[in-house]
PDB file of C-alpha atoms in Angstrom:
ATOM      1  CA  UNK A 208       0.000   0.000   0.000  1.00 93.00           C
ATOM      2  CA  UNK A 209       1.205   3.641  -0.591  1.00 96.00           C
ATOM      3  CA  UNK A 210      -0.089   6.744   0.460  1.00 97.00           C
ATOM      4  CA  UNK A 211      -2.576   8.045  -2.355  1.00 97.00           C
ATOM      5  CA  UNK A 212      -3.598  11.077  -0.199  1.00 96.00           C
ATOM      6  CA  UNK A 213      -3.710  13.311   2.694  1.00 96.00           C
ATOM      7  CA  UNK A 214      -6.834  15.000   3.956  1.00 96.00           C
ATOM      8  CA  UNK A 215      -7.774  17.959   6.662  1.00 94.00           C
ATOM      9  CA  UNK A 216     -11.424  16.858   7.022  1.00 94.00           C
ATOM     10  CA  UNK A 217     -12.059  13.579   8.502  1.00 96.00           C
ATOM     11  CA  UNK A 218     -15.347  13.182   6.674  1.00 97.00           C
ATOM     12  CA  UNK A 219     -13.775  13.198   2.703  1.00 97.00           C
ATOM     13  CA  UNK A 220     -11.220  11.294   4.063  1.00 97.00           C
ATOM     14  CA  UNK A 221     -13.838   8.537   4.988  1.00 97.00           C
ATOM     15  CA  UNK A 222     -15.656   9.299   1.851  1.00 97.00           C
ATOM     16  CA  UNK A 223     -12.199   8.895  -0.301  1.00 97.00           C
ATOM     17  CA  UNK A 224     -11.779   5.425   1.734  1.00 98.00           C
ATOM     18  CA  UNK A 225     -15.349   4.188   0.732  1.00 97.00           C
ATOM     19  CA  UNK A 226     -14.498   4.777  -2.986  1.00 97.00           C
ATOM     20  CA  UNK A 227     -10.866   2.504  -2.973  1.00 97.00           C
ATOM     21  CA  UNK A 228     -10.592  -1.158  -4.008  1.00 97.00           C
ATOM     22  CA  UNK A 229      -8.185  -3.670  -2.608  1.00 96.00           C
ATOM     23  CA  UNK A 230      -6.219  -3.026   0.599  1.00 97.00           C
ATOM     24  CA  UNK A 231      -6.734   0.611   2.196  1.00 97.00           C
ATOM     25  CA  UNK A 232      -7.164   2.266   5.613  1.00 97.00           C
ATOM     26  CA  UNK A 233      -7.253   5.426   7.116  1.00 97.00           C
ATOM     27  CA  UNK A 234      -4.479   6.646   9.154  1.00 97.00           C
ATOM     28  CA  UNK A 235      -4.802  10.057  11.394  1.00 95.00           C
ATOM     29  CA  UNK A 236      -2.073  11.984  12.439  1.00 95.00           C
ATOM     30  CA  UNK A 237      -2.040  15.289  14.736  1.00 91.00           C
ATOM     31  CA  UNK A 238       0.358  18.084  13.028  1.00 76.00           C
ATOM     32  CA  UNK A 239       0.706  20.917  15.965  1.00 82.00           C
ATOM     33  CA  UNK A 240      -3.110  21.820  17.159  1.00 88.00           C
ATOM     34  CA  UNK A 241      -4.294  19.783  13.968  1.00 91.00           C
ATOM     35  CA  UNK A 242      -5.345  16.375  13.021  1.00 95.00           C
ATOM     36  CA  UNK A 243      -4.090  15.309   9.268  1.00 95.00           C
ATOM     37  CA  UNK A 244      -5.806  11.752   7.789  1.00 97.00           C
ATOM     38  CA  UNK A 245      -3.741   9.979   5.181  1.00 97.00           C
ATOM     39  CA  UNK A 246      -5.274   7.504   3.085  1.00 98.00           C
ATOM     40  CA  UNK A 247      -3.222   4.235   1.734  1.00 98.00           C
ATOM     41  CA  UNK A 248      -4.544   2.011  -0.575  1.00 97.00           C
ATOM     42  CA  UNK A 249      -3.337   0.402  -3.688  1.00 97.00           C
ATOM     43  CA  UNK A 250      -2.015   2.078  -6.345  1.00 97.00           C
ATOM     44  CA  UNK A 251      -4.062   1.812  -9.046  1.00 97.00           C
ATOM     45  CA  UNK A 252      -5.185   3.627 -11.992  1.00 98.00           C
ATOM     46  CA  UNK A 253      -8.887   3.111 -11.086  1.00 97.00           C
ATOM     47  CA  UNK A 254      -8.360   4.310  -7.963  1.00 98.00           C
ATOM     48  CA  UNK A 255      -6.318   7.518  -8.522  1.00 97.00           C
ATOM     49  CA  UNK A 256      -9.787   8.048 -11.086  1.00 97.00           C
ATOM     50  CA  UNK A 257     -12.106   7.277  -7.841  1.00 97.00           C
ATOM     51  CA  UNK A 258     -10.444   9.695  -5.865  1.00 97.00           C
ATOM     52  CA  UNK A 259     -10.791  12.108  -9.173  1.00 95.00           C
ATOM     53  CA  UNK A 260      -6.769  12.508  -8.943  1.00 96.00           C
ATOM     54  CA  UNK A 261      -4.116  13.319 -11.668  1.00 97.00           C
ATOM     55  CA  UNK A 262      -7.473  14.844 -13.685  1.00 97.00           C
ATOM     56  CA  UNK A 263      -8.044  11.158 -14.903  1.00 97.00           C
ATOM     57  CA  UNK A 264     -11.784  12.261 -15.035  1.00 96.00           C
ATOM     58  CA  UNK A 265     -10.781  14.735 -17.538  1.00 97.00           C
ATOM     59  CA  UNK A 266      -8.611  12.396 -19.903  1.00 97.00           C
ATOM     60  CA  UNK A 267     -11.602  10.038 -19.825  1.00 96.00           C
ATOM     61  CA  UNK A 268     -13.711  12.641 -21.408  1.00 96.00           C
ATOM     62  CA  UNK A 269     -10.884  13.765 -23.907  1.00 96.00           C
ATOM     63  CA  UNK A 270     -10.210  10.009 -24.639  1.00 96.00           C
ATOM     64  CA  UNK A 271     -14.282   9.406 -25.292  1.00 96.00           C
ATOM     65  CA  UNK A 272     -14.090  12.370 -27.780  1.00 95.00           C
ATOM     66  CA  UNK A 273     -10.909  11.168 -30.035  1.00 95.00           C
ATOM     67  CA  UNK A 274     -12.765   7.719 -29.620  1.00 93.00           C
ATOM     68  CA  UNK A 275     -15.804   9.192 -31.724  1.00 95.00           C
ATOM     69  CA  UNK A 276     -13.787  11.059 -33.820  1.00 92.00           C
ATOM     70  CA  UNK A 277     -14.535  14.524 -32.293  1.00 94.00           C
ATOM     71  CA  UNK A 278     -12.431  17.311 -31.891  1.00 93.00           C
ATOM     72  CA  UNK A 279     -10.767  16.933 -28.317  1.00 90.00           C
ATOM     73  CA  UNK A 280      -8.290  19.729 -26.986  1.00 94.00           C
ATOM     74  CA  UNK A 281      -4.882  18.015 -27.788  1.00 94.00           C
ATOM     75  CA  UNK A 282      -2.645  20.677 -25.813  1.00 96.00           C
ATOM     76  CA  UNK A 283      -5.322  20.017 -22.680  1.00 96.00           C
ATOM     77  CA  UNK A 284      -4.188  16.267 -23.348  1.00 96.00           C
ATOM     78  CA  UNK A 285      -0.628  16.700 -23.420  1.00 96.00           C
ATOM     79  CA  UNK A 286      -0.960  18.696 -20.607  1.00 97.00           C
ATOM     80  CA  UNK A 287      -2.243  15.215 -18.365  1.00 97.00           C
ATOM     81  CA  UNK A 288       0.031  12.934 -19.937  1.00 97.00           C
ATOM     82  CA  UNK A 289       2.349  15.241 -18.407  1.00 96.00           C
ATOM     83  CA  UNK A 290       1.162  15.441 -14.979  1.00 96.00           C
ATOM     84  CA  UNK A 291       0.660  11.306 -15.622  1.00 97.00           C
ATOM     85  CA  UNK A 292       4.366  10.469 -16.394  1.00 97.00           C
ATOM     86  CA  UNK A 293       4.678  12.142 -12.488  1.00 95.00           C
ATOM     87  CA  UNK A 294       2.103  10.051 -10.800  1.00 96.00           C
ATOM     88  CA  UNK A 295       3.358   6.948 -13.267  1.00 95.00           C
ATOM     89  CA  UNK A 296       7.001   7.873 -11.458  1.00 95.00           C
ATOM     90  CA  UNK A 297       5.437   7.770  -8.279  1.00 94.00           C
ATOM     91  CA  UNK A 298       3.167   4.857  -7.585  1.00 95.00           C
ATOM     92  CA  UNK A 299       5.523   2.474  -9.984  1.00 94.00           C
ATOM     93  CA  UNK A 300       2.243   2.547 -13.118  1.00 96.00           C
ATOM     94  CA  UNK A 301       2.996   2.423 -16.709  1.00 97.00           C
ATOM     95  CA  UNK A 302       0.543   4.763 -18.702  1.00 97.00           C
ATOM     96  CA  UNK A 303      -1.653   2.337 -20.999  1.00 96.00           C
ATOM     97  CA  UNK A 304      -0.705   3.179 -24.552  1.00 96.00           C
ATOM     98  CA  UNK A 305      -4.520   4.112 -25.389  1.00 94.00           C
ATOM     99  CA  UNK A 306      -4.184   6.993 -23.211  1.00 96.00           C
ATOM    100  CA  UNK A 307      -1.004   8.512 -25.253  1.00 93.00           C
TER     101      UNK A 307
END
């Protein structure tokens, strides 16, 4: 498990922790006067999405247009690939080659 996020309100932290598959849990921390929750799970493409991280939700619409053959914003999609080759450096994922 690695840590996918860190949250200041307990209650989307419970909410992000609902949405994971596989292994997860919930750990809380106190920072000074402050409690911090940070959420492990698996690292997973479907649930970075579920957790609406790395603006996966966002590729999934630009991916559904090139799919149909509409006109999709190409420098908005270079733009997440970007931000993708971080997380892919990060949680050990490959990109699937659909998405490039």
């Amino acid at each position: 498990m690695k840590l996918l996020n860190t949250f200041d309100d307990r209650d989307n932290a419970e909410l992000a922790l609902t949405k994971l598959s596989g292994q997860k849990r919930l750990a809380s921390e106190r920072d000074g006067t402050e409690t911090i929750y940070n959420l492990f799970g698996q690292a997973t493409w479907s649930n970075l999405y579920k957790l609406d991280m790395f603006n996966l939700q966002a590729l999934k619409e630009l991916l559904d247009k090139r799919t149909n053959g509409e006109n999709f914003d190409e420098l908005r999609h270079i733009e997440i690939i970007k931000l993708l080759r971080y997380a892919e450096s990060s949680f050990d994922l490959t990109i699937p080659k659909h998405w490039l």
